[in-house]
PDB file of C-alpha atoms and ligand atoms in Angstrom:
ATOM      1  CA  MET A  86       0.000   0.000   0.000  1.00  0.00           C
ATOM      2  CA  SER A  87       1.412   3.328  -1.024  1.00  0.00           C
ATOM      3  CA  ARG A  88       1.592   6.107   1.519  1.00  0.00           C
ATOM      4  CA  LEU A  89      -0.532   9.118   0.768  1.00  0.00           C
ATOM      5  CA  PRO A  90       0.561  12.637   1.723  1.00  0.00           C
ATOM      6  CA  ASP A  91      -1.111  13.712   4.954  1.00  0.00           C
ATOM      7  CA  GLY A  92      -3.472  16.185   3.313  1.00  0.00           C
ATOM      8  CA  VAL A  93      -4.740  13.674   0.768  1.00  0.00           C
ATOM      9  CA  ARG A  94      -5.014  10.929   3.404  1.00  0.00           C
ATOM     10  CA  ARG A  95      -7.187  13.091   5.608  1.00  0.00           C
ATOM     11  CA  GLU A  96      -9.340  13.989   2.628  1.00  0.00           C
ATOM     12  CA  VAL A  97      -9.698  10.317   1.644  1.00  0.00           C
ATOM     13  CA  GLU A  98     -10.652   9.296   5.166  1.00  0.00           C
ATOM     14  CA  ALA A  99     -13.155  12.128   5.461  1.00  0.00           C
ATOM     15  CA  LEU A 100     -14.812  11.214   2.155  1.00  0.00           C
ATOM     16  CA  LEU A 101     -14.935   7.512   3.052  1.00  0.00           C
ATOM     17  CA  CYS A 102     -16.486   8.295   6.416  1.00  0.00           C
ATOM     18  CA  ALA A 103     -19.033  10.517   4.666  1.00  0.00           C
ATOM     19  CA  GLY A 104     -20.237   7.427   2.808  1.00  0.00           C
ATOM     20  CA  HIS A 105     -18.738   7.950  -0.650  1.00  0.00           C
ATOM     21  CA  SER A 106     -17.773   5.080  -2.927  1.00  0.00           C
ATOM     22  CA  ASP A 107     -14.156   4.206  -3.737  1.00  0.00           C
ATOM     23  CA  TRP A 108     -14.700   5.477  -7.269  1.00  0.00           C
ATOM     24  CA  GLU A 109     -16.021   8.806  -6.090  1.00  0.00           C
ATOM     25  CA  VAL A 110     -13.123   9.222  -3.628  1.00  0.00           C
ATOM     26  CA  HIS A 111     -10.679   8.309  -6.418  1.00  0.00           C
ATOM     27  CA  ARG A 112     -12.262  10.876  -8.689  1.00  0.00           C
ATOM     28  CA  ARG A 113     -12.090  13.629  -6.116  1.00  0.00           C
ATOM     29  CA  THR A 114      -8.638  12.998  -4.658  1.00  0.00           C
ATOM     30  CA  GLY A 115      -6.754  11.196  -7.419  1.00  0.00           C
ATOM     31  CA  ALA A 116      -5.607   8.477  -5.006  1.00  0.00           C
ATOM     32  CA  ALA A 117      -5.351   4.926  -6.366  1.00  0.00           C
ATOM     33  CA  ARG A 118      -8.442   2.824  -5.805  1.00  0.00           C
ATOM     34  CA  ARG A 119      -6.573  -0.050  -4.177  1.00  0.00           C
ATOM     35  CA  THR A 120      -5.062   2.435  -1.752  1.00  0.00           C
ATOM     36  CA  ILE A 121      -8.501   3.825  -1.016  1.00  0.00           C
ATOM     37  CA  ARG A 122      -9.766   0.267  -0.457  1.00  0.00           C
ATOM     38  CA  CYS A 123      -6.989  -0.288   2.090  1.00  0.00           C
ATOM     39  CA  TYR A 124      -8.002   2.855   3.951  1.00  0.00           C
ATOM     40  CA  ARG A 125     -11.613   1.677   3.890  1.00  0.00           C
ATOM     41  CA  MET A 126     -10.633  -1.630   5.475  1.00  0.00           C
ATOM     42  CA  ARG A 127      -8.426   0.088   8.034  1.00  0.00           C
ATOM     43  CA  LEU A 128     -11.337   2.359   9.000  1.00  0.00           C
ATOM     44  CA  GLY A 129     -13.560  -0.718   9.306  1.00  0.00           C
ATOM     45  CA  LEU A 130     -16.046   0.588   6.739  1.00  0.00           C
ATOM     46  CA  PRO A 131     -18.035  -1.970   4.733  1.00  0.00           C
ATOM     47  CA  VAL A 132     -17.609  -2.312   0.952  1.00  0.00           C
ATOM     48  CA  TYR A 133     -19.698   0.324  -0.778  1.00  0.00           C
ATOM     49  CA  MET A 134     -22.903  -1.199  -2.079  1.00  0.00           C
ATOM     50  CA  ALA A 135     -25.269   1.056  -3.979  1.00  0.00           C
ATOM     51  CA  ALA A 136     -28.757   0.895  -2.526  1.00  0.00           C
ATOM     52  CA  GLU A 137     -31.875   2.738  -3.552  1.00  0.00           C
ATOM     53  CA  ASP A 138     -31.267   5.396  -0.904  1.00  0.00           C
ATOM     54  CA  SER A 139     -27.550   5.857  -1.709  1.00  0.00           C
ATOM     55  CA  PRO A 140     -26.525   9.313  -2.950  1.00  0.00           C
ATOM     56  CA  ALA A 141     -24.913   7.794  -6.058  1.00  0.00           C
ATOM     57  CA  CYS A 142     -23.834   4.599  -7.788  1.00  0.00           C
ATOM     58  CA  ARG A 143     -20.278   3.307  -7.327  1.00  0.00           C
ATOM     59  CA  HIS A 144     -19.176   5.508 -10.217  1.00  0.00           C
ATOM     60  CA  GLY A 145     -20.726   8.668  -8.869  1.00  0.00           C
ATOM     61  CA  HIS A 146     -23.896   8.869 -10.981  1.00  0.00           C
ATOM     62  CA  PRO A 147     -26.538  10.516  -8.830  1.00  0.00           C
ATOM     63  CA  PHE A 148     -29.356   8.423  -7.406  1.00  0.00           C
ATOM     64  CA  PRO A 149     -32.337   8.070  -7.466  1.00  0.00           C
ATOM     65  CA  GLU A 150     -32.698   9.386 -11.055  1.00  0.00           C
ATOM     66  CA  ASN A 151     -30.340   6.652 -12.324  1.00  0.00           C
ATOM     67  CA  VAL A 152     -31.806   3.768 -10.337  1.00  0.00           C
ATOM     68  CA  ALA A 153     -33.247   0.885 -12.320  1.00  0.00           C
ATOM     69  CA  ARG A 154     -34.108  -2.702 -11.442  1.00  0.00           C
ATOM     70  CA  TYR A 155     -33.564  -5.958 -13.249  1.00  0.00           C
ATOM     71  CA  PRO A 156     -36.658  -8.148 -13.541  1.00  0.00           C
ATOM     72  CA  SER A 157     -34.993 -10.353 -10.923  1.00  0.00           C
ATOM     73  CA  GLY A 158     -35.015  -7.420  -8.511  1.00  0.00           C
ATOM     74  CA  GLY A 159     -31.323  -6.470  -8.621  1.00  0.00           C
ATOM     75  CA  LEU A 160     -30.346  -2.821  -8.685  1.00  0.00           C
ATOM     76  CA  TYR A 161     -28.361  -1.183 -11.474  1.00  0.00           C
ATOM     77  CA  CYS A 162     -27.376   2.287 -12.625  1.00  0.00           C
ATOM     78  CA  LEU A 163     -28.930   3.590 -15.853  1.00  0.00           C
ATOM     79  CA  ALA A 164     -26.003   5.906 -16.628  1.00  0.00           C
ATOM     80  CA  CYS A 165     -23.513   3.042 -16.234  1.00  0.00           C
ATOM     81  CA  ALA A 166     -25.687   0.786 -18.405  1.00  0.00           C
ATOM     82  CA  GLU A 167     -25.770   3.473 -21.106  1.00  0.00           C
ATOM     83  CA  ILE A 168     -21.962   3.771 -21.001  1.00  0.00           C
ATOM     84  CA  ARG A 169     -21.549  -0.024 -21.269  1.00  0.00           C
ATOM     85  CA  LYS A 170     -23.979  -0.098 -24.203  1.00  0.00           C
ATOM     86  CA  ARG A 171     -22.050   2.642 -26.041  1.00  0.00           C
ATOM     87  CA  GLU A 172     -18.752   0.829 -25.448  1.00  0.00           C
ATOM     88  CA  TYR A 173     -20.242  -2.410 -26.716  1.00  0.00           C
ATOM     89  CA  HIS A 174     -21.556  -0.798 -29.895  1.00  0.00           C
ATOM     90  CA  ALA A 175     -18.351   1.144 -30.476  1.00  0.00           C
ATOM     91  CA  SER A 176     -16.273  -2.031 -30.358  1.00  0.00           C
ATOM     92  CA  ASN A 177     -18.719  -4.183 -32.355  1.00  0.00           C
ATOM     93  CA  TYR A 178     -19.656  -1.807 -35.153  1.00  0.00           C
ATOM     94  CA  GLU A 179     -19.424  -3.289 -38.627  1.00  0.00           C
ATOM     95  CA  PRO A 180     -20.600  -1.312 -41.654  1.00  0.00           C
ATOM     96  CA  VAL A 181     -23.102  -3.057 -43.911  1.00  0.00           C
ATOM     97  CA  GLN A 182     -21.415  -4.467 -47.018  1.00  0.00           C
ATOM     98  CA  PRO A 183     -23.171  -4.087 -50.380  1.00  0.00           C
ATOM     99  CA  ASP A 184     -24.510  -7.339 -51.842  1.00  0.00           C
ATOM    100  CA  GLU A 185     -22.260  -8.029 -54.858  1.00  0.00           C
ATOM    101  CA  VAL A 186     -24.633 -10.635 -56.309  1.00  0.00           C
ATOM    102  CA  ALA A 187     -27.547  -8.216 -56.187  1.00  0.00           C
ATOM    103  CA  ILE A 188     -25.423  -5.638 -58.066  1.00  0.00           C
ATOM    104  CA  GLU A 189     -24.443  -8.196 -60.708  1.00  0.00           C
ATOM    105  CA  ARG A 190     -28.046  -9.249 -61.177  1.00  0.00           C
ATOM    106  CA  ALA A 191     -29.135  -5.617 -61.526  1.00  0.00           C
ATOM    107  CA  VAL A 192     -26.439  -4.992 -64.140  1.00  0.00           C
ATOM    108  CA  ALA A 193     -27.680  -8.067 -66.001  1.00  0.00           C
ATOM    109  CA  GLY A 194     -31.207  -6.616 -65.988  1.00  0.00           C
ATOM    110  CA  ASP A 195     -32.772  -8.670 -63.211  1.00  0.00           C
ATOM    111  CA  PRO A 196     -32.766  -6.408 -60.197  1.00  0.00           C
ATOM    112  CA  ALA A 197     -33.784  -7.659 -56.770  1.00  0.00           C
ATOM    113  CA  ARG A 198     -34.479  -5.152 -54.037  1.00  0.00           C
ATOM    114  CA  LEU A 199     -31.460  -2.874 -53.986  1.00  0.00           C
ATOM    115  CA  THR A 200     -30.179  -0.624 -51.273  1.00  0.00           C
ATOM    116  CA  PRO A 201     -29.325   2.913 -52.438  1.00  0.00           C
ATOM    117  CA  ARG A 202     -25.620   2.056 -52.294  1.00  0.00           C
ATOM    118  CA  GLU A 203     -26.104  -1.092 -54.374  1.00  0.00           C
ATOM    119  CA  ARG A 204     -28.237   0.792 -56.865  1.00  0.00           C
ATOM    120  CA  SER A 205     -25.612   3.470 -57.425  1.00  0.00           C
ATOM    121  CA  ALA A 206     -22.928   0.773 -57.790  1.00  0.00           C
ATOM    122  CA  ALA A 207     -25.017  -0.905 -60.491  1.00  0.00           C
ATOM    123  CA  ILE A 208     -25.590   2.443 -62.211  1.00  0.00           C
ATOM    124  CA  ALA A 209     -21.837   3.119 -62.124  1.00  0.00           C
ATOM    125  CA  GLN A 210     -21.116  -0.224 -63.807  1.00  0.00           C
ATOM    126  CA  LEU A 211     -23.725   0.391 -66.502  1.00  0.00           C
ATOM    127  CA  ASP A 212     -22.422   3.931 -66.945  1.00  0.00           C
ATOM    128  CA  ALA A 213     -19.038   2.477 -67.837  1.00  0.00           C
ATOM    129  CA  TRP A 214     -20.697   0.969 -70.930  1.00  0.00           C
ATOM    130  CA  GLN A 215     -21.977   4.464 -71.843  1.00  0.00           C
ATOM    131  CA  LEU A 216     -25.611   3.451 -71.949  1.00  0.00           C
ATOM    132  CA  PRO A 217     -28.224   6.222 -71.951  1.00  0.00           C
ATOM    133  CA  ALA A 218     -29.913   7.015 -68.663  1.00  0.00           C
ATOM    134  CA  SER A 219     -33.292   5.714 -69.804  1.00  0.00           C
ATOM    135  CA  VAL A 220     -31.826   2.262 -70.579  1.00  0.00           C
ATOM    136  CA  ILE A 221     -29.966   2.139 -67.281  1.00  0.00           C
ATOM    137  CA  ALA A 222     -33.119   3.181 -65.444  1.00  0.00           C
ATOM    138  CA  GLU A 223     -35.049   0.355 -67.056  1.00  0.00           C
ATOM    139  CA  ARG A 224     -32.399  -2.233 -66.152  1.00  0.00           C
ATOM    140  CA  VAL A 225     -32.036  -1.159 -62.553  1.00  0.00           C
ATOM    141  CA  ARG A 226     -35.786  -0.406 -62.287  1.00  0.00           C
ATOM    142  CA  CYS A 227     -35.515   3.120 -61.080  1.00  0.00           C
ATOM    143  CA  SER A 228     -36.409   6.457 -62.625  1.00  0.00           C
ATOM    144  CA  PRO A 229     -34.034   8.238 -65.082  1.00  0.00           C
ATOM    145  CA  ARG A 230     -33.858  11.003 -62.542  1.00  0.00           C
ATOM    146  CA  THR A 231     -32.273   8.568 -60.046  1.00  0.00           C
ATOM    147  CA  VAL A 232     -29.685   7.688 -62.693  1.00  0.00           C
ATOM    148  CA  HIS A 233     -28.883  11.348 -63.319  1.00  0.00           C
ATOM    149  CA  ARG A 234     -28.534  11.981 -59.617  1.00  0.00           C
ATOM    150  CA  ALA A 235     -26.281   8.950 -59.107  1.00  0.00           C
ATOM    151  CA  ARG A 236     -24.142  10.089 -62.029  1.00  0.00           C
ATOM    152  CA  SER A 237     -23.660  13.593 -60.709  1.00  0.00           C
ATOM    153  CA  ARG A 238     -22.887  12.210 -57.236  1.00  0.00           C
ATOM    154  CA  GLN A 239     -20.228   9.937 -58.712  1.00  0.00           C
ATOM    155  CA  ARG A 240     -18.802  12.779 -60.775  1.00  0.00           C
ATOM    156  CA  ALA A 241     -18.647  14.945 -57.670  1.00  0.00           C
ATOM    157  CA  ALA A 242     -16.920  12.178 -55.713  1.00  0.00           C
ATOM    158  CA  VAL A 243     -14.092  11.822 -58.251  1.00  0.00           C
TER     159      VAL A 243
HETATM  160 ZN1   ZN B 274     -23.403   4.703 -12.581  1.00  0.00          ZN
END
């Protein structure tokens, strides 16, 4: 256990005695959490458990506006759940890939349902053959206006 300077130690002990969680004390004083835990044990204070009447969750999100219950009855913090959800989505995000077969079929004149991205890919391939917009529109089953728009978007992107 690392020794804290006297001022910080007194601050940590005061915050722990006031009923704050290790996280909250860490946030306010900058002391390491394992050090704070040692001080908690030395003071004989129980491990911080968030209850419905606590001032905050372990991470300092204010209660009761962040209190929620699992169907089984357990307590959890809405703000923490939102953070975990964001982290999960940030690390699992995968952009949708265009369906190459659908594009090929559209180019061959047998379009399935196309996403906008797939449609403009098919239009780009047909454009390479220098077909008129009306013919392309018929093949991809969209309006000529859609073809013109896709063309100008592609020209702008180059
Ligand atoms: Zn929380």
